[in-house]
Coordinates of C-alpha atoms and ligand atoms in Angstrom, one line a residue:
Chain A
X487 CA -35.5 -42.7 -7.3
X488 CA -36.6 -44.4 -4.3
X489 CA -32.8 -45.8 -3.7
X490 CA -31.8 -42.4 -4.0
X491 CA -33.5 -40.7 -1.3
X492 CA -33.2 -43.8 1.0
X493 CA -29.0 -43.2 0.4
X494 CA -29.6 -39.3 1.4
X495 CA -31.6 -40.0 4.5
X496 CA -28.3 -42.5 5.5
X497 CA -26.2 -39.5 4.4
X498 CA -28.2 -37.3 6.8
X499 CA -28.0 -39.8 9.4
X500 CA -24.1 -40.1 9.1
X501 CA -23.7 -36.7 9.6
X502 CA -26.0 -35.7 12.5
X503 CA -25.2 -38.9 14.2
X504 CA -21.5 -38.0 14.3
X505 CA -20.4 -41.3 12.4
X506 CA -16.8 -41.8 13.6
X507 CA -15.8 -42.6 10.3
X508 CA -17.1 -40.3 8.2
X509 CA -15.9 -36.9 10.8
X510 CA -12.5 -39.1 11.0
X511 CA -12.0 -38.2 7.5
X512 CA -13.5 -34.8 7.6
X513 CA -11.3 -33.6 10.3
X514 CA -7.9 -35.5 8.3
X515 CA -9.2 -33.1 4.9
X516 CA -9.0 -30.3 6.7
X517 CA -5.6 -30.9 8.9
X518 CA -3.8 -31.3 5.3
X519 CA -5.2 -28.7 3.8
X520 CA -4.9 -26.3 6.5
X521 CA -1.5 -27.7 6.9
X522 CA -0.7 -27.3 3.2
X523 CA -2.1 -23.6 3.2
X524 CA 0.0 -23.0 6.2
X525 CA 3.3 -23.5 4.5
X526 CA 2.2 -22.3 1.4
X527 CA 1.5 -18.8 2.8
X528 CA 5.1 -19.3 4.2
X529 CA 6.8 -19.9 1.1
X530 CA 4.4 -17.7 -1.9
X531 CA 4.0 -14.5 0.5
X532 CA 7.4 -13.8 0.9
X533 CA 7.9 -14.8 -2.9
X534 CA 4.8 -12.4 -3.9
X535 CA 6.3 -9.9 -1.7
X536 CA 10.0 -9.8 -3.3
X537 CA 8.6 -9.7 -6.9
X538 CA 6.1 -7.3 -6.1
X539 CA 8.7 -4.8 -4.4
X540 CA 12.3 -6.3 -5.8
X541 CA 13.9 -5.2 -9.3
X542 CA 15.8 -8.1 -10.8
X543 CA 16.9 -9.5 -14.5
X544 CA 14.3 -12.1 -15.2
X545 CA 11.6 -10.9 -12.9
X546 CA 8.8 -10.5 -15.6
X547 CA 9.3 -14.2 -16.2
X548 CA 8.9 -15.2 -13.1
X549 CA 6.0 -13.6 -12.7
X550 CA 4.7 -15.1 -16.0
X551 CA 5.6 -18.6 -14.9
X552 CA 4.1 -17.9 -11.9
X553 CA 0.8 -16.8 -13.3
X554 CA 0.9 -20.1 -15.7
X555 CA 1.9 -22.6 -12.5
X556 CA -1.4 -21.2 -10.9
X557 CA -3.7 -23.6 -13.4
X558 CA -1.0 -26.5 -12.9
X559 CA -3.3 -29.5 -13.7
X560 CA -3.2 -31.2 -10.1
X561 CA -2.9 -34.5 -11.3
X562 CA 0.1 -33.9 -13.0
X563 CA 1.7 -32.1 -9.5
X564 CA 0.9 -35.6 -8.0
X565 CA 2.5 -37.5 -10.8
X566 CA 5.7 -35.2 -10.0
X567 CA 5.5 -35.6 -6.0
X568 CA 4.8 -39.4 -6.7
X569 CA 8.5 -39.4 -9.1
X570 CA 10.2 -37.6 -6.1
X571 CA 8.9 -39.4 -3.2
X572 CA 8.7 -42.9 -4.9
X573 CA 11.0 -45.8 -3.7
X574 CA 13.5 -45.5 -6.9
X575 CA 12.8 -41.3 -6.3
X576 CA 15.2 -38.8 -5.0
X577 CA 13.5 -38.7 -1.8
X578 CA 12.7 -42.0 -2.0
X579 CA 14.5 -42.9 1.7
X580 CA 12.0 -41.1 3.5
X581 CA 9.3 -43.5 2.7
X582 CA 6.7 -40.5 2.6
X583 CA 4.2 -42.1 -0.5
X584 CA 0.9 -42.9 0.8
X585 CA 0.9 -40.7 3.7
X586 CA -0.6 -37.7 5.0
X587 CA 2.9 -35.9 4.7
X588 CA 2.8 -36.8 1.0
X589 CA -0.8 -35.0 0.4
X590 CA 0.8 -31.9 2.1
X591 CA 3.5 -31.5 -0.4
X592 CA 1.4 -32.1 -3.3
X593 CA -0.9 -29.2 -1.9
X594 CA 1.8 -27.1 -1.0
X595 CA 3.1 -27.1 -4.9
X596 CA -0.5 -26.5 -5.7
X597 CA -1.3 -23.8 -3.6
X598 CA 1.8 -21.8 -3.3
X599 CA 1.7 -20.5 -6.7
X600 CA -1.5 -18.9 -6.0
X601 CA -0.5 -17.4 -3.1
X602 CA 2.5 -16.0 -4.0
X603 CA 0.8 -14.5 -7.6
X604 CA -2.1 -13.4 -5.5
X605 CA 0.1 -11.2 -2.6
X606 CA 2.5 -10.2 -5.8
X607 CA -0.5 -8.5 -7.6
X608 CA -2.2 -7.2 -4.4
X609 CA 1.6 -5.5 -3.1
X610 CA 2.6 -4.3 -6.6
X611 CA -0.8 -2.8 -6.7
X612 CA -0.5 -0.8 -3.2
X613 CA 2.8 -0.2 -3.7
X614 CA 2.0 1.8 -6.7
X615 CA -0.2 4.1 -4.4
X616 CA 2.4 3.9 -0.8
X617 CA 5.2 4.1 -2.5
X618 CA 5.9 8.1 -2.6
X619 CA 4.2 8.5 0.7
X620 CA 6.3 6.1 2.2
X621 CA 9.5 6.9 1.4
X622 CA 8.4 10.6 2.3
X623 CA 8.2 9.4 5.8
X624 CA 11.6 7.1 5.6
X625 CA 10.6 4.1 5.1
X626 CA 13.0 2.0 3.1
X627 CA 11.9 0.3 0.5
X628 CA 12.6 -3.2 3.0
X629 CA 10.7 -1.9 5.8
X630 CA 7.7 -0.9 3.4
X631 CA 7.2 -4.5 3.1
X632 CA 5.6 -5.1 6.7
X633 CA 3.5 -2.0 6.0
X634 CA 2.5 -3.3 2.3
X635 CA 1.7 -6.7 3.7
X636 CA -0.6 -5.7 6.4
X637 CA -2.7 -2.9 4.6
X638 CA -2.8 -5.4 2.2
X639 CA -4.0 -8.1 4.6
X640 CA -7.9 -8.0 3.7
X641 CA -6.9 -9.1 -0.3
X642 CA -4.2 -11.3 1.6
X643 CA -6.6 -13.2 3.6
X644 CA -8.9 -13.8 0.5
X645 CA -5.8 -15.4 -1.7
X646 CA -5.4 -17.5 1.8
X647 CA -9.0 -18.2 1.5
X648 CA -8.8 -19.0 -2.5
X649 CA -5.8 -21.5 -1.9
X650 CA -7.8 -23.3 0.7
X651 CA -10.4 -23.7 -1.1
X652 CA -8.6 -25.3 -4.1
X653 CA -6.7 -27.6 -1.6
X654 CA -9.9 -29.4 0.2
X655 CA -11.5 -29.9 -3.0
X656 CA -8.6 -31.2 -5.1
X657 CA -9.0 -34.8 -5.8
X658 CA -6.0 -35.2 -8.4
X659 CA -3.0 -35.4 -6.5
X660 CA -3.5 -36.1 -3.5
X661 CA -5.0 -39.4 -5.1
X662 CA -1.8 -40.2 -7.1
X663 CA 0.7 -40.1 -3.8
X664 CA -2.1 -40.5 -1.0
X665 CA -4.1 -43.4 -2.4
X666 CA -6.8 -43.8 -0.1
X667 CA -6.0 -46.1 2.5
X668 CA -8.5 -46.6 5.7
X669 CA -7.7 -44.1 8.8
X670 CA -4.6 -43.3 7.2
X671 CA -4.9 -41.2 4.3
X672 CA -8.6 -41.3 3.0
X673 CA -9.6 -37.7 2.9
X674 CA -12.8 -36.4 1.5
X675 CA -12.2 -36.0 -2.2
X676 CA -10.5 -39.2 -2.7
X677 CA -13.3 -41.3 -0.4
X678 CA -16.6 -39.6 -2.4
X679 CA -14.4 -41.1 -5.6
X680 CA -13.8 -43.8 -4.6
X681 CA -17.1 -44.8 -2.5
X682 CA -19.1 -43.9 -5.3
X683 CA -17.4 -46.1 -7.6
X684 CA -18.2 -49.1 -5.3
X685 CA -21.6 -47.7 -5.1
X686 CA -21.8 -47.1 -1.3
X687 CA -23.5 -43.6 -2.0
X688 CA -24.4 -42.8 1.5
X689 CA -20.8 -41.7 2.2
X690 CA -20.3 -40.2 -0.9
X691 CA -23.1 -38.3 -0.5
X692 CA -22.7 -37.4 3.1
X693 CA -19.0 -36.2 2.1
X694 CA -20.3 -34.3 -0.8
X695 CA -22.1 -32.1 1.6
X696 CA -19.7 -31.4 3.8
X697 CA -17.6 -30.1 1.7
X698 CA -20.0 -28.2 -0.4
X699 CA -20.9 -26.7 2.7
X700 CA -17.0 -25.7 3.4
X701 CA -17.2 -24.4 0.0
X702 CA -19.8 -22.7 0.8
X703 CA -18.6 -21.0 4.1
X704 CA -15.0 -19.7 2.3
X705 CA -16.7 -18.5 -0.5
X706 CA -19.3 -16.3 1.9
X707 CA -15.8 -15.3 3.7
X708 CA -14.2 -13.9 0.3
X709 CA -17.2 -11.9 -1.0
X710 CA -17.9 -10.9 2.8
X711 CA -14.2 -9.9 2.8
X712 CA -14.4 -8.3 -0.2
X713 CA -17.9 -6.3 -0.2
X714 CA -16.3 -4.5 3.2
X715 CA -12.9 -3.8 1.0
X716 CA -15.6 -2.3 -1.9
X717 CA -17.1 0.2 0.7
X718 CA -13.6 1.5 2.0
X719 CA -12.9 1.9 -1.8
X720 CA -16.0 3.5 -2.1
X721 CA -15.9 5.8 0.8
X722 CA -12.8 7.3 -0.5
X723 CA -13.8 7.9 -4.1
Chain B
X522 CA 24.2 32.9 -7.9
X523 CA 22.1 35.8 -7.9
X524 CA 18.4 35.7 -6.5
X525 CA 15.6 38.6 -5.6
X526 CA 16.5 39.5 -2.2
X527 CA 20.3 40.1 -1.8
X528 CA 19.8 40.4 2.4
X529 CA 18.6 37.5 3.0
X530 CA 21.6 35.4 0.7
X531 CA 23.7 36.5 3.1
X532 CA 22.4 33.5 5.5
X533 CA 22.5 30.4 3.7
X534 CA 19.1 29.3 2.1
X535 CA 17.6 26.1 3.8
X536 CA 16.7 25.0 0.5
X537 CA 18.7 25.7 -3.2
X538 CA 18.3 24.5 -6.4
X539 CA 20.8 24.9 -9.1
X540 CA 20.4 24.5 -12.6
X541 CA 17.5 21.6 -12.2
X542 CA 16.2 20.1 -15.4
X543 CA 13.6 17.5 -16.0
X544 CA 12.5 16.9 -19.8
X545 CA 10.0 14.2 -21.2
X546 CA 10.3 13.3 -25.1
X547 CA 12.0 16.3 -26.0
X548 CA 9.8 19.0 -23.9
X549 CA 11.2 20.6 -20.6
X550 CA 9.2 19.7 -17.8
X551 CA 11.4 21.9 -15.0
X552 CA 14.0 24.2 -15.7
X553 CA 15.5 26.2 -13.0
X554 CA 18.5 27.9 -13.2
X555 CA 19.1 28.5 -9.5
X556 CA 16.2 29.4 -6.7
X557 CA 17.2 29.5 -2.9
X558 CA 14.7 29.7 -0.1
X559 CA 15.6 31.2 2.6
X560 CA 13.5 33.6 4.0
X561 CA 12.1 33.6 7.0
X562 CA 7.9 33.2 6.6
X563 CA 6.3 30.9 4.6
X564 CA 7.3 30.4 0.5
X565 CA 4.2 30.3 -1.5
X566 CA 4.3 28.2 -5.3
X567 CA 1.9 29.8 -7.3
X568 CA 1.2 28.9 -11.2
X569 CA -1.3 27.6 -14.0
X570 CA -2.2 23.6 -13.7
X571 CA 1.1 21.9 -15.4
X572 CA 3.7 24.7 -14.7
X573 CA 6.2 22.2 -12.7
X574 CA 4.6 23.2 -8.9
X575 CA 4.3 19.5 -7.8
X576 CA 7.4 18.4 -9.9
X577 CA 9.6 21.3 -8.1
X578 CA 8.5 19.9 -4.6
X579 CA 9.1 16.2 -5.6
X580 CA 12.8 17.5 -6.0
X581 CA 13.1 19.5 -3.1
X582 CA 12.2 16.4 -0.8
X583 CA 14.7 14.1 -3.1
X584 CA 11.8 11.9 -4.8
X585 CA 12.5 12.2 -7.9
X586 CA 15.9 12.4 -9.5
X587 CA 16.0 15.2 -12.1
X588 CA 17.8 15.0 -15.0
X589 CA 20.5 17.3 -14.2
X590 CA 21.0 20.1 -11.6
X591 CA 21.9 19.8 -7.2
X592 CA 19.6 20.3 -4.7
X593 CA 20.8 21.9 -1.6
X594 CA 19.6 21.6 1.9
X595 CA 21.6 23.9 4.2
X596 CA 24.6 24.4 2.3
X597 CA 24.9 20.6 1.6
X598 CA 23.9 17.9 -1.2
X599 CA 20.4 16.7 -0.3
X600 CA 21.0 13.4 1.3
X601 CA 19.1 10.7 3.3
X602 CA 19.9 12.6 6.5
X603 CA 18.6 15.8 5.5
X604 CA 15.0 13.8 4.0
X605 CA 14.3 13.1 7.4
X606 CA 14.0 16.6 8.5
X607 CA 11.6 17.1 5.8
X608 CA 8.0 16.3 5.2
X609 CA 5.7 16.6 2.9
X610 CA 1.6 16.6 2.0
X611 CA 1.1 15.5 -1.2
X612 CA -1.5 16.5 -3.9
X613 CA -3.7 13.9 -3.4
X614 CA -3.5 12.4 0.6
X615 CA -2.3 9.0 0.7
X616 CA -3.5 7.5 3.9
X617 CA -2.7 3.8 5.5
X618 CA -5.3 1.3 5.3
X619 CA -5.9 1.7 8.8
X620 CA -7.4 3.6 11.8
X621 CA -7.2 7.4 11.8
X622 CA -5.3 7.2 15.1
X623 CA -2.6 4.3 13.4
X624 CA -1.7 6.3 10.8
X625 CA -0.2 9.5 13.1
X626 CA 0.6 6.4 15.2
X627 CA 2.5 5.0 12.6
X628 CA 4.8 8.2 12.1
X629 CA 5.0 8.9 16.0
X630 CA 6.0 5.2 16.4
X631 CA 8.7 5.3 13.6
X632 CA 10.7 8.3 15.8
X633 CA 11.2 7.0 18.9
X634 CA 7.6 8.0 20.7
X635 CA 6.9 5.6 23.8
X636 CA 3.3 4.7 23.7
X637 CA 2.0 6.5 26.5
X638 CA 3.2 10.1 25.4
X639 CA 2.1 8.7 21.6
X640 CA -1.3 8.4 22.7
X641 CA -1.3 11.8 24.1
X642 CA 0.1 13.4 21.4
X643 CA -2.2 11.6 18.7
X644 CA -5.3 13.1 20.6
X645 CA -3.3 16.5 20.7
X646 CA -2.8 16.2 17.2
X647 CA -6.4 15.6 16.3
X648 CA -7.9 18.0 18.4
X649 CA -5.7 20.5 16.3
X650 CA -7.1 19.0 13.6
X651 CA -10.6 19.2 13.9
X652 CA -10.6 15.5 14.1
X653 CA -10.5 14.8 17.7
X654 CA -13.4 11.4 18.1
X655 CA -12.4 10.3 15.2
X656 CA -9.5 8.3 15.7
X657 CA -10.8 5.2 15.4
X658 CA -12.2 6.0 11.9
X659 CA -11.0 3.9 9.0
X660 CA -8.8 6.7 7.2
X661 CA -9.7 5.7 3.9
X662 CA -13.5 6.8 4.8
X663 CA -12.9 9.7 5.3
X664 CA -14.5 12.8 3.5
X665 CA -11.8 14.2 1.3
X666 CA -11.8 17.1 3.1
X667 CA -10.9 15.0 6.9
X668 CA -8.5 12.9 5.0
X669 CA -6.6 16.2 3.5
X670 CA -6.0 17.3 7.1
X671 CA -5.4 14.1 8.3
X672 CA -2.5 14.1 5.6
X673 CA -1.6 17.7 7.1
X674 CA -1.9 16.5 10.8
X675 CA 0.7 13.4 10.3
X676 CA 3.1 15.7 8.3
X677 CA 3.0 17.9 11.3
X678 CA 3.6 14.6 13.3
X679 CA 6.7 14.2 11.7
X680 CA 8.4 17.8 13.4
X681 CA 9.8 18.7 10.1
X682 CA 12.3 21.6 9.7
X683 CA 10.9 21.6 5.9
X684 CA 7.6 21.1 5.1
X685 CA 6.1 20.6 1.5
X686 CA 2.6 21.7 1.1
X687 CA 0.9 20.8 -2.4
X688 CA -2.3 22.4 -2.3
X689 CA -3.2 21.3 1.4
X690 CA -6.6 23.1 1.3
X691 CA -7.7 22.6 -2.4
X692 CA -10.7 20.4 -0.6
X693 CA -11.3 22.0 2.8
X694 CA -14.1 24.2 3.8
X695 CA -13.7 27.6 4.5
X696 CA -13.6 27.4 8.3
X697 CA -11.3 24.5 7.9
X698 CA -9.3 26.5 5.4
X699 CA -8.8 29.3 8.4
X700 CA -7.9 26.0 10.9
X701 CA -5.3 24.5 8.7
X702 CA -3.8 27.9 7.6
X703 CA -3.4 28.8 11.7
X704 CA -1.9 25.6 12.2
X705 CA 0.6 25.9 9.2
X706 CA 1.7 29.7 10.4
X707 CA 2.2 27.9 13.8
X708 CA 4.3 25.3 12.3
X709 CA 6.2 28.3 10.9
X710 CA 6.4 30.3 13.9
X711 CA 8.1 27.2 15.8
X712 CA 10.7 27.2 13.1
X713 CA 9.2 25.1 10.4
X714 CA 10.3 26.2 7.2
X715 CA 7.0 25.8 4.6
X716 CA 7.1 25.5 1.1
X717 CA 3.5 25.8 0.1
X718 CA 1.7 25.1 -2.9
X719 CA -1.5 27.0 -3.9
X720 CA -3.9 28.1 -6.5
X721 CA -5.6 30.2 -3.8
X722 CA -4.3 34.1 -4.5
X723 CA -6.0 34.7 -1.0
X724 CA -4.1 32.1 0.6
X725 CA -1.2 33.3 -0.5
X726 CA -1.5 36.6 0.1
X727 CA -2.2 35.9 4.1
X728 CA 0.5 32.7 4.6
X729 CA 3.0 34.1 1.8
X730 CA 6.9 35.6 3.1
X731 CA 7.7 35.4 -0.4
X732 CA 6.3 34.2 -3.6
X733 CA 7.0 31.9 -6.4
X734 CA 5.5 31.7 -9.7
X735 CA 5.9 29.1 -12.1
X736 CA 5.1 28.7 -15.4
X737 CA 5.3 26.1 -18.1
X738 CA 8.7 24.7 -16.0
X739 CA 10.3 27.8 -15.3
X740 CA 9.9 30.2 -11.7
X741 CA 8.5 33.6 -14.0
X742 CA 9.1 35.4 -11.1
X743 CA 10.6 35.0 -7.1
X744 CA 9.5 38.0 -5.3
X745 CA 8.4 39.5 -1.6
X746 CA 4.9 38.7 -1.0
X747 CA 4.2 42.2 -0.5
X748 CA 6.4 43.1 -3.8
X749 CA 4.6 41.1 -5.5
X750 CA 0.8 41.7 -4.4
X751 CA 1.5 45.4 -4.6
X752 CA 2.6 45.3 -7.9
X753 CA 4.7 42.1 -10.0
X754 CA 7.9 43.2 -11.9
X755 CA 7.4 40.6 -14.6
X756 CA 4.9 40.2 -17.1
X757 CA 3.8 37.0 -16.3
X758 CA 3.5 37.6 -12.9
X759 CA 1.0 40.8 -14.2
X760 CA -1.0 38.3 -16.0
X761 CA -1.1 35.8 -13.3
X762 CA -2.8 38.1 -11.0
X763 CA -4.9 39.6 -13.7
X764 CA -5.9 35.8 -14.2
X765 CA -5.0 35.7 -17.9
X766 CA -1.9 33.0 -17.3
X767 CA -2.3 29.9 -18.8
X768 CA 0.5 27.0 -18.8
Ligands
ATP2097 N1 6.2 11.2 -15.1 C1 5.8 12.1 -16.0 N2 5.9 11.9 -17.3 C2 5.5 12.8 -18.2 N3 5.1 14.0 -17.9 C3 5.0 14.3 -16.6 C4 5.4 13.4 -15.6 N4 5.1 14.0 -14.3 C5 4.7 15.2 -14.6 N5 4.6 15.4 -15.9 C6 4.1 16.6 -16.6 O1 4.8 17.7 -16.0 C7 4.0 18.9 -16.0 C8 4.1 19.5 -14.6 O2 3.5 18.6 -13.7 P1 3.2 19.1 -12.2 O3 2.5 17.9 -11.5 O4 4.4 19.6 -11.6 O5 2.2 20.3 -12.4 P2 1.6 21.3 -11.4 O6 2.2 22.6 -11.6 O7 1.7 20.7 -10.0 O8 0.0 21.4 -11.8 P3 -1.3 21.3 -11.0 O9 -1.6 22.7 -10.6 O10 -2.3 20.9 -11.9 O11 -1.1 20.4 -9.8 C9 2.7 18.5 -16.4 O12 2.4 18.9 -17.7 C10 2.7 17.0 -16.3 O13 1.9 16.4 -17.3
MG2098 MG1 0.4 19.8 -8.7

């Protein structure tokens, strides 16, 4: 016990000292996620978007598969980044495995699913209610997108929210085509894995705050999001 | 083609249905044979809940497709073209997910408006409306009553030359009911040509040029307002009044 609280005064003492280290990877977590949720949103919204206002053969399907590629095990996304990007993979040439690049993608495949399910539901279900009113005032069923998209932006921001949150604390692929290499690709999930099995809890522990307390602050943002959603809701009923 | 008032067919009708059917699983929902409107004051729907009113107006502003029949808007096939000179409040107000003043801004914005004659015309619009400090409201919070006229105000927005009405003041207030009735004869006296749902005999007896009364899908009767107040040629139209008309 006494080992254990000597470790979490170090871990204090990382943090408020501003270890170099330690914020190094910190600030590396959050440029590949933020990166990764950046692209995602550019890829799933527009997907949501166009299955939530588009009427195609097949569309239920996709919508299915989407839904089921939201609880994609990570580990097995980074097995399939790692075959792409691998030195005998298609995308071999680019030499991308083990690199920050290489985190991105796998994140990307994680997150955009649950982006682009999230803005499907949340523009199919406004839609629903716009959709007369909208095309009483000439709107074509094109330009309702825009209008869909940004009175949907509160529910928006929350899926944005939701895929970051998966992204910084995923440890499975980014693992497999990241690995863990000093100043180059050791991000927070991967370093509290693998510091802790060498047994240098300090960082691990120091880490593990961190990014409970980013947890923390995005899951505040959703339900703070949400609760002023539930009172417009509630104004108009 | 034959209709009540043969003086007034002799200038085309802004608005004709012929032979417009709509049936769900073997019962007809609408079925009217022809009905122009043409006249020169305000047309008021009158009927029992579930008699085809809101179903009628859908077609009229080219929302829903019946199953068979035309719609005419001045003499031609109701097309895209002539949709834009038409507006219409619905039932139940469906407001943007934004300010009070973005959602007429949204309509002012969408025909041309510059924004310094836009912002003019929004507080215009509002003061009409009984709204006027309100503009930066959320929409959706407001009382269902603010929110109906809101609805009313952004149809007005629009400068129709046919407006649909479906029960605009089923949730105002009577001094509100008095505001949104002036501004809808105003609307009219400009040109506007309102089609006007109501359950409100009262209503319809102040706003009403001619009347309309539905039931169970079919128009029972098509009469002057006056006509028809004074004393209904049909049966239904009897009962109706008498308030023994159901579906
Ligand atoms: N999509 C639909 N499918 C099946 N039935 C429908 C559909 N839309 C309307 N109806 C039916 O058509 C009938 C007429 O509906 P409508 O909304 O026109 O009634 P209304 O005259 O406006 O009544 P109210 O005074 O209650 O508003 C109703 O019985 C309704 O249930
Ligand atoms: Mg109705």
């Amino acid at each position: 016990m006494q080992g254990f609280a000597e470790e979490f005064r170090v871990a204090m003492g990382l943090i408020v000292s501003g270890d170099p280290e330690l914020w190094a990877i910190v600030l590396l977590s959050l440029k590949v996620s933020l990166l990764a949720v950046l692209i995602a949103a550019c890829i799933g919204m527009p997907i949501g978007a166009a299955l939530a206002v588009g009427r195609f053969p097949g569309r239920r399907l996709v919508i299915v598969l989407l839904n089921a590629l939201m609880g994609l095990p990570p580990v097995v996304v980074g097995l399939l980044v790692y075959l792409m990007l691998s030195r005998s993979g298609p995308l071999g040439v680019l030499q991308l495995l083990y690199t920050p690049t290489a985190m991105i993608i796998a994140q990307v495949l994680l997150v955009t699913p649950i982006i682009a399910a999230l803005t499907r539901q949340t523009v199919e279900t406004l839609d629903i209610e716009y959709t007369e009113q909208l095309r009483s005032l000439g709107v074509s069923r094109l330009a309702s997108v825009p209008v869909l998209l940004w009175d949907g932006r509160l529910a928006l921001l929350t899926a944005l929210l939701a895929g970051f949150g998966r992204a910084i604390a995923e440890v499975g692929a980014v693992i497999v085509v990241g690995g863990n290499i000093n100043h180059v690709t050791r991000v927070m999930t991967t370093t509290i894995a693998l510091e802790t099995s060498k047994g240098n809890l300090a960082l691990a522990l120091a880490l593990g705050a961190i990014l409970v307390g980013i947890a923390f602050v995005v899951t505040a943002l959703v339900s703070m999001i949400g609760i002023s959603r539930e009172r417009e809701v509630l104004h108009h009923a | 083609m034959r209709d009540w008032d043969g003086a007034e067919m002799l200038t085309q009708p802004r608005m004709a249905v012929e032979n417009l059917r709509i049936g769900r699983n073997g019962s007809t929902l609408l079925d009217v044979p022809y009905l122009a409107l043409g006249g020169p004051g305000p047309t008021l729907i009158l009927g029992p809940n579930g008699a085809g009113k809101s179903l009628l107006l859908r077609c009229m502003h080219g929302l829903i497709q019946p199953d068979g029949g035309t719609v005419w808007q001045d003499g031609a096939l109701l097309g895209e073209d002539h949709r834009a000179r038409q507006a219409m409040v619905f039932q139940t107000p469906v407001l943007l997910r934004r300010s009070v003043a973005a959602n007429l801004d949204f309509v002012l914005r969408r025909q041309g408006v510059r924004w310094g004659s836009r912002k003019a015309r929004i507080a215009a619009l509002l003061d009409e409306g009984g709204l006027a400090g309100k503009e930066r409201q959320a929409a959706r919070s407001l009382s269902g009553g603010e929110a109906q006229r809101l609805a009313i105000l952004r149809a007005l927005a629009c400068n129709p030359e046919i407006l649909f009405l479906d029960e605009p003041t089923s949730a105002l207030d009577p001094a509100a009911t008095q505001a949104v009735e002036a501004l809808i004869l105003r609307a009219s006296a400009r040109g506007t040509r309102i089609v006007m749902v109501t359950h409100d005999v009262g209503q319809a007896r102040r706003l009403g040029h001619d009347i309309v009364l539905m039931q169970a899908g079919r128009v029972a009767e098509h009469s002057q307002a006056a006509d028809f107040f004074a004393a209904p040629r049909t049966a239904a139209g009897r009962a109706y009044l008498s308030g023994a008309l159901v579906i």
